[in-house]
Structures are given as structure tokens and as C-alpha cells.
């Protein structure tokens, strides 16, 4: 525009600054890349991309290091001598590998008993939960009866209540069943740790969603073949929903492995307790000196952590999928 | 199309007759009405207005309207368990919160009162003249601090990690697994490892050349540092998992459009990624918010007691609200119930607030 206007006046030649084209006083078009060749622009983009990638990797790797560090420290501390752990000069690898820490822990820390209790409680609370969850999810997903929606709404609302509210009264309830008290037997302790956990509203919700995805045509086909609801549920629906059921099983196991408060509350003897209680209650303390033997203590934490890791290695897919949908431990 | 097209007949018969094949056979089709078909034992539901040209059917919804009792039979075990272990406890705990001197063993109490709440808030003295300071001085502020620091920090950190993980090519799966590791651990066990790392002669003091007492016998505010770090460390795996699956669900076209417009990376993050992830972020904020209000096991793992002096500490400076509940469960059930009710109300109010505040912000 400007150029055209001024063109006739040859004496007063103006040049357009292509980098900053002024349209009017308010708008200035700025072309940063003007004057550069296409190759140069591509190269610049590539360089900035590489720099960006390097920074991303540095960021990610640094944080990954922070995440892994406690595990690394757990492993090496469990293999160190007590003097080395408390030394002013910290070492990042044990100077003498002390496997004897583990043999000592096996003598002092009754790992086998706690392990046995945990596995028993985990198996029976999982079986109970799976049964109740499958039956309820089937009723909510498939059957038709009056009041279904309102019952389901009430169930969903109970998910908002923090579990801590339940603990107080549930403690009183299991005590009134005679499962907690002075003359508690191992069976009583198991019942108190298992029965209240036979219910998980969230898993019912999860499985109901899964059941609903199974096409109606299958149900109709089963009906044509003269199958009852009951055999349709166990022969068709349960096998089809098995990935969700496996996820629920693993998460339930992990939940029992991690449960601390309730077993601590309802058991009267330490040999009835579960692995977390055993670990936190274990005393690797020199009473005369008042110091903790971190080597032994960390070896014990290793014993508690490794089984979970093994579970994770074998069922990584189910755990990550299940957690992604469930979002809760246990 | 198979089944549902069968049910479209009614509207077709109302149309002016044409010579289509369907119309020729329309007469022979059974007349379906909304409701229960006894012959076929199916329920038929029509969706849409009858005046519509061809209102669709939702097809066969279900069988078994006659089996009313059967559904209840399937639900019976769950209903009994929910009633005994979920609904009754809720009602009963609220009730206990209004009783004085409730004895959990016998179920006896000395009448109804409102003083449990004023007692735990340190406003009134108990019948024996004792004044409760632990709840107001420690449990409530400690928990509040944990909530307002760990929730935003862990959410932002997880968002950054998830975006970074999503953008890289090499080692993506391995790194993803590494960042998930803290989830598959025992909270107590790793808490004990953290207390070794933060020991006075531990590796943190060695690396940073400090001589701070972090855990045993530590000052309350100093001890908050390892506690917060541990909580954040433990809470990022789940968040990363949720955010990553959200990120992978975002349509690539948005990013291509941004690339054409040469939008800077920061703008892409805040104008595309974050808004499109907002449902996941809201979900994470609410769940981690509730989780942080219920913090307990991290304290047990790190400190082995309600204070920095472990089990025997009389100065319960690391108490959290839930810790207070468990600490008083057997000795002072009424106070424990009052604290639990207070926690319940706080969680409800904040969750409702969060929903209300983000109603317009969330881009679904």
C-alpha cells in the first residue's frame, strides 16, 4: 500500500521492512522467521526439539531416581553392618555383605506366622467378597425387580462415608459377636478380620458395569437353551468378566497385606496379627544402648516388600488395569 | 438392526402405502406395544415420541419381571452385610458422638450430650476436669497442613511426569513401571525405610551436609518434611496412571492444530492438555483430598507413634484426625466418635465445595 502510494514520487523511495509490517498504528505484523531459509528454520526446529527431549529425559530420570532410591536404600541397608549404617561416612554399597541379617530376622521376627495369618485372611476375605460381589452385580446388571434403583443408589452413597467412621461401631459389633475379647481364639481373630471385609460397594459397582457390557443376545440365547439365571451367571458372565475378577482378587490381596489398623484393634495376641502389625511391632532395639538395629529392621521390611513385588511382576497388567479403574488399595 | 427393526412396524403402517418390500409384509408382523410381552417373555420399551416418524425401540431390555423375589435373593448377602457393617455403623457412630462416657464393651452411656464436640475442640473440660488440647493443637492443624500441601504438590508433579512420560519414545514402558512401584508397597514397611533414610546419621543428612533431626525427637515442623515427602512419594503412582490414560485418550488432532499454529509448548500444555484432562484432574483432586484427610499409616510407618518420640511420646505432636480417632477408640469412645463425625462432615463439605467450584471449570 505504502509502496504503491509513494511509487510515483521517485525521489522519495521507501522500503518496506518485511520483518515488521506496519498496517496501522495499532497493528504491527511481525515475521520472526523472515529472512531465514526453509532449511534454517527446519534446523532450528530440530535443535529445539532435541533440547526439549533432553530436558524431558533429565527431568524424568531424576524423578525416577528419587522414586527408586528408597527401594535401593532398603536393599543395601538390609545387607549392611549396624556400624556401617550409623557411620558418619555413608556408603552406597555395603562393604561387607551381611546375609546374616536375614537369618537373624527369621529367628527373631516370626515371619512364617504372620505370613500364614495374612494369607488365610486374604484368601477367605477375597472368596467372600467375590461371592457377594458377583451375586449383587448380577442382580443389579441383569435382573428386574422393584426397588432396584433405590437400593443401588443407597449402596453408592455409602461409598462417600469414610471407613474410619465404621471402625468404631464395627469394633463394638464384632465384640458383641464374641470374636474379640479376653478369651479370643485364633478362629475368632480370623472371623473378626475376615467377615467385615466381605463387602465392597466399589467392586460391586465395577463388576456391574462390566456385566452390563455383556450383550443381551447371550442372555436370550442361554434362555432359549433352557439355562437358568444361576447357570447363566456362572457359565457365561463370570468367565467373561474374569479380567475384572482377577483384578479384584489381586487388589483385595494387596489390601490385606497392607491392612494395619483393624487387625491391630481386634486381635488380643501378637501371634494372631497380620504382616504389617508384625513388622511395626517387631523390636530390633538394643534396650541397653537404646538404639535400633536398622540392618535387621530393614531386612524385615524387605521380607514384607518382596512378596508384593513378586505379585506385581507376575500380574502387572491386571494390577495396573484394576488400579486405573478402581483407584483404591484393597 | 436385526431385532430393533422388527419393532418399527407401527409407524410404518401409519405412513402412506408405498410399494416397498417392508410395507408388503407389514401386516404380518406382530403388533408390539410398550410393556411386557407374555408370549415372548420380554419387556419392550419404546424410546422417543410415538408421533415420530419411526420411533426406535431400545429392544429387549430384560426378562424376569415375574421373578421379583429372585433379585432380592441374589442381593440378600450383600444387603445384610451392608446393613450390619456400613449403614448401622454410620448411624451408631453418629449416635455415640452425642452420648457421654460411652463404654464400648458394655454399650452403656450416661445420657445424651453435645459436649463431646466442644470437648475435642478444647472449649469445655471433661467431667474429670481434663481439657483436651491434642485435637485442636495437633490433629486438626497437622491434617490440614498435609491436605493443603500434599494434594496440590502431588497432583502438579504427577501432571508434569505424565505429560513428560507421554511425550517420550524410548524407555517409556520401563519408566512408567518404575513410577508405579511406590503403589505396590506396604505403607508401613517403606515408612520405616524413610525413617532410616532421614535418620540423624542417615543418608539425607550425609548428602546435604546437615545435622538435622528429622524423625526421632524432632521438632514438629521439621518432622513434617519427611512426612509430606513420603505422602507425596506414595501418592504419585496412582495419579500418573490415571493422567496417562487420560492423555492417551486425547485426540491427536488438537496437537496437530496447535502445531500448525506454531503454538508454544507452554500454551499447548495449559490451553489444550490441562483443559482436556480436567475430568481426570477433578477426580484425582477429590479422591486424594479425601485420602489426605484420612492420613494415618504414613505417620505410623515413619514415627511408630503419635509423636516424634514414638509410641511412648506424651507430646502427641504428629497426631492426625484419624490417628486421634484410633488413639481414643478404646479409652474415650465418645470423643473418638465425635472426631470421626467431624471428619465425615469436613469431607462432605469440601467434596461438595470442590464439585460446585469446578462445575464450570471442568471441560468434559
XYZ file of C-alpha atoms in Angstrom, chain A:
330
model
C 0.000 0.000 0.000
C 2.535 2.443 1.170
C 4.836 1.389 -1.595
C 2.230 1.982 -4.242
C 1.359 5.363 -2.870
C 4.891 6.508 -2.797
C 5.919 4.895 -6.050
C 5.184 7.833 -8.303
C 7.334 10.087 -6.243
C 10.616 8.608 -7.329
C 12.784 10.847 -5.280
C 11.263 9.727 -2.010
C 11.743 5.982 -2.182
C 10.731 3.981 0.850
C 11.449 0.385 1.675
C 9.216 -1.991 3.450
C 10.692 -3.592 6.463
C 9.404 -7.116 5.861
C 10.158 -8.159 9.373
C 7.766 -5.653 10.882
C 4.982 -4.646 8.570
C 3.034 -1.769 9.947
C -0.624 -1.970 8.992
C -1.668 0.988 11.103
C -0.708 2.424 14.434
C -2.275 -0.438 16.356
C -1.323 -3.459 14.332
C 2.206 -4.415 13.516
C 2.703 -7.700 11.800
C 5.915 -9.236 12.878
C 7.515 -12.052 10.961
C 10.211 -13.581 13.063
C 11.175 -16.108 10.510
C 11.520 -13.651 7.645
C 14.890 -13.722 6.000
C 15.641 -17.272 7.075
C 15.843 -20.106 4.627
C 13.497 -23.068 4.976
C 16.436 -25.279 5.837
C 17.487 -22.957 8.624
C 14.011 -22.947 10.098
C 13.851 -26.738 9.965
C 17.242 -26.997 11.569
C 16.268 -24.611 14.337
C 13.126 -26.604 14.983
C 15.097 -29.802 15.131
C 17.598 -28.336 17.569
C 14.860 -27.053 19.858
C 13.158 -30.428 19.678
C 16.354 -32.217 20.679
C 16.959 -29.816 23.542
C 13.372 -30.303 24.697
C 13.752 -34.095 24.581
C 16.998 -33.956 26.555
C 15.385 -31.800 29.224
C 12.392 -34.115 29.413
C 14.649 -37.117 29.912
C 16.722 -35.347 32.555
C 13.544 -34.382 34.415
C 12.036 -37.866 34.167
C 15.219 -39.735 35.043
C 15.952 -37.511 38.025
C 12.489 -38.119 39.420
C 12.678 -41.831 38.627
C 15.870 -41.894 40.684
C 14.049 -40.277 43.618
C 11.246 -42.819 43.296
C 13.605 -45.783 43.202
C 16.036 -44.546 45.837
C 14.107 -45.761 48.921
C 13.970 -49.268 47.421
C 17.691 -49.218 46.686
C 18.411 -47.956 50.168
C 16.210 -50.643 51.660
C 18.134 -53.360 49.832
C 21.608 -52.133 50.734
C 20.737 -51.230 54.327
C 19.364 -54.717 54.874
C 22.807 -56.053 53.925
C 24.925 -53.656 55.985
C 26.502 -53.960 59.382
C 24.956 -51.796 62.061
C 28.149 -49.748 62.486
C 28.242 -49.004 58.796
C 24.612 -47.816 58.788
C 25.332 -45.361 61.586
C 28.717 -44.234 60.322
C 29.365 -40.575 59.526
C 30.604 -41.607 56.093
C 27.570 -43.168 54.401
C 28.330 -45.860 51.847
C 26.279 -46.568 48.751
C 27.189 -50.228 48.738
C 27.767 -52.441 51.788
C 31.485 -53.009 52.435
C 30.683 -56.455 53.858
C 27.505 -58.074 52.603
C 25.703 -59.278 55.711
C 23.351 -62.088 54.687
C 23.295 -62.975 58.365
C 20.909 -60.053 58.937
C 18.231 -62.147 57.271
C 18.924 -65.297 59.249
C 18.775 -63.243 62.432
C 15.445 -61.694 61.393
C 13.987 -65.126 60.683
C 14.893 -66.117 64.227
C 13.506 -63.019 65.928
C 10.675 -61.899 63.661
C 8.025 -64.600 63.361
C 7.638 -64.097 59.640
C 6.051 -67.500 58.987
C 3.210 -66.992 61.479
C 2.367 -63.523 60.219
C 2.606 -64.721 56.651
C 0.271 -67.626 57.401
C -2.284 -65.357 59.106
C -2.133 -62.851 56.266
C -2.608 -65.487 53.577
C -5.514 -67.144 55.407
C -7.273 -63.824 55.974
C -6.590 -62.716 52.408
C -7.925 -65.937 50.852
C -11.129 -66.073 52.848
C -11.954 -62.392 52.673
C -11.327 -62.492 48.917
C -13.573 -65.533 48.383
C -16.345 -63.924 50.413
C -16.013 -60.606 48.614
C -16.031 -62.258 45.194
C -19.183 -64.225 46.044
C -21.169 -61.290 47.367
C -19.889 -59.013 44.611
C -20.790 -61.418 41.790
C -24.292 -62.059 43.135
C -25.043 -58.393 43.750
C -23.564 -57.223 40.461
C -25.654 -59.806 38.618
C -28.827 -58.653 40.329
C -28.069 -55.006 39.570
C -26.992 -55.599 35.991
C -29.391 -58.304 34.789
C -32.435 -58.838 36.945
C -35.504 -56.699 37.180
C -37.236 -56.105 40.428
C -38.915 -53.282 42.240
C -36.657 -51.031 44.261
C -33.504 -51.995 42.377
C -32.524 -48.441 41.506
C -33.067 -47.103 45.016
C -31.065 -49.917 46.612
C -28.256 -49.246 44.161
C -28.359 -45.523 44.933
C -28.110 -46.237 48.668
C -25.150 -48.538 48.004
C -23.378 -45.858 46.001
C -23.971 -43.302 48.728
C -22.229 -45.490 51.304
C -19.044 -45.069 49.254
C -18.878 -41.472 50.461
C -18.629 -42.486 54.108
C -15.035 -42.679 55.329
C -14.115 -46.152 56.580
C -12.870 -44.598 59.804
C -16.467 -43.873 60.784
C -17.257 -47.555 60.540
C -14.330 -48.760 62.622
C -15.717 -47.593 65.963
C -19.056 -49.359 65.677
C -17.718 -52.369 63.799
C -15.358 -52.943 66.677
C -18.325 -52.969 69.050
C -20.247 -55.244 66.653
C -17.555 -57.916 66.329
C -17.057 -57.731 70.105
C -20.757 -58.465 70.592
C -20.400 -61.462 68.271
C -17.832 -62.755 70.753
C -14.951 -62.527 68.290
C -12.973 -60.023 70.331
C -12.164 -60.236 73.985
C -10.147 -61.901 76.669
C -10.617 -65.496 75.549
C -10.125 -64.864 71.876
C -9.119 -67.920 69.867
C -7.296 -67.836 66.550
C -10.592 -68.689 64.835
C -12.300 -65.692 66.486
C -9.486 -63.424 65.375
C -9.754 -64.699 61.802
C -13.521 -64.174 61.752
C -13.150 -60.645 63.100
C -10.575 -59.846 60.424
C -12.464 -61.511 57.557
C -16.232 -61.076 57.855
C -16.482 -57.248 57.950
C -14.491 -57.172 54.704
C -16.807 -59.401 52.728
C -18.384 -56.339 51.251
C -17.067 -53.802 48.821
C -19.574 -51.486 47.237
C -16.994 -50.227 44.806
C -16.258 -53.677 43.432
C -19.990 -54.284 43.029
C -20.190 -51.091 41.015
C -17.150 -52.087 38.959
C -18.436 -55.573 38.183
C -21.946 -54.312 37.426
C -20.502 -52.018 34.765
C -18.610 -54.994 33.353
C -21.672 -57.258 33.389
C -23.731 -54.586 31.645
C -21.348 -54.634 28.700
C -22.105 -58.297 28.016
C -24.612 -58.285 25.149
C -28.243 -59.142 25.829
C -28.249 -61.625 22.966
C -26.118 -64.019 25.020
C -28.685 -63.992 27.777
C -31.507 -64.614 25.322
C -29.558 -67.442 23.688
C -28.999 -69.029 27.092
C -32.715 -68.661 27.818
C -33.584 -70.347 24.541
C -31.294 -73.197 25.517
C -33.210 -73.526 28.753
C -30.464 -72.273 31.056
C -31.451 -70.839 34.400
C -30.262 -67.414 35.566
C -27.975 -69.133 38.031
C -26.121 -71.264 35.492
C -26.010 -68.367 33.012
C -24.288 -66.270 35.665
C -21.612 -68.875 36.432
C -21.154 -70.360 32.971
C -21.263 -67.208 30.849
C -20.995 -63.984 32.794
C -18.314 -64.905 35.312
C -15.898 -66.299 32.686
C -16.457 -63.234 30.511
C -15.766 -60.884 33.412
C -12.728 -62.819 34.614
C -10.186 -59.989 33.972
C -12.134 -57.749 36.354
C -12.445 -60.580 38.868
C -8.700 -61.220 38.742
C -8.043 -57.514 39.310
C -10.401 -57.533 42.291
C -8.674 -60.613 43.726
C -5.206 -59.100 43.459
C -6.259 -55.730 44.869
C -8.001 -57.485 47.752
C -4.847 -59.480 48.479
C -2.774 -56.314 48.440
C -5.305 -54.687 50.742
C -4.990 -57.471 53.299
C -1.209 -57.356 53.029
C -1.316 -53.643 53.835
C -4.061 -53.631 56.455
C -2.810 -52.400 59.772
C -5.432 -50.654 61.882
C -8.205 -53.210 62.038
C -6.057 -56.305 62.768
C -4.212 -54.306 65.390
C -7.512 -53.389 67.017
C -9.329 -56.708 67.029
C -6.543 -59.108 67.950
C -5.585 -59.743 71.535
C -2.334 -61.624 70.946
C 0.524 -60.639 68.696
C 0.647 -64.106 67.099
C -2.856 -63.539 65.670
C -1.838 -60.410 63.837
C -1.015 -59.761 60.204
C 2.249 -58.948 58.483
C 2.108 -55.129 58.794
C 1.393 -55.339 62.504
C 4.171 -57.839 62.969
C 6.600 -55.598 61.126
C 5.760 -52.394 63.004
C 5.577 -54.220 66.308
C 8.864 -56.012 65.846
C 11.541 -54.696 68.141
C 15.086 -54.700 66.837
C 16.216 -52.394 69.588
C 19.180 -52.719 71.884
C 17.500 -51.904 75.165
C 20.751 -51.091 76.988
C 22.004 -48.731 74.309
C 18.581 -47.520 73.190
C 19.425 -47.809 69.515
C 17.554 -49.540 66.731
C 19.300 -52.180 64.660
C 18.384 -50.763 61.287
C 20.014 -53.645 59.448
C 17.640 -56.180 61.000
C 14.676 -53.860 60.761
C 15.257 -53.184 57.067
C 15.787 -56.879 56.366
C 12.327 -57.421 57.880
C 10.835 -54.706 55.664
C 12.433 -56.444 52.683
C 10.664 -59.664 53.631
C 7.358 -57.786 53.649
C 8.030 -55.897 50.418
C 9.398 -58.676 48.199
C 6.195 -60.800 48.033
C 4.263 -57.716 46.875
C 6.863 -57.066 44.198
C 6.665 -60.667 43.015
C 2.889 -60.304 42.777
C 3.398 -57.126 40.785
C 5.854 -58.733 38.374
C 3.500 -61.623 37.598
C 0.243 -59.645 37.480
C 1.445 -56.222 36.333
C -1.234 -55.938 33.672
C -4.115 -56.807 35.978
C -2.849 -54.630 38.801
C -2.339 -51.519 36.679
C -5.647 -52.022 34.898
C -7.508 -52.711 38.093
C -5.971 -49.755 39.900
C -6.720 -47.474 36.962
C -10.374 -48.295 37.285
C -10.693 -48.920 40.984
C -8.276 -46.372 42.312
C -8.131 -47.783 45.794
C -5.926 -50.119 47.700
C -7.804 -53.145 48.921
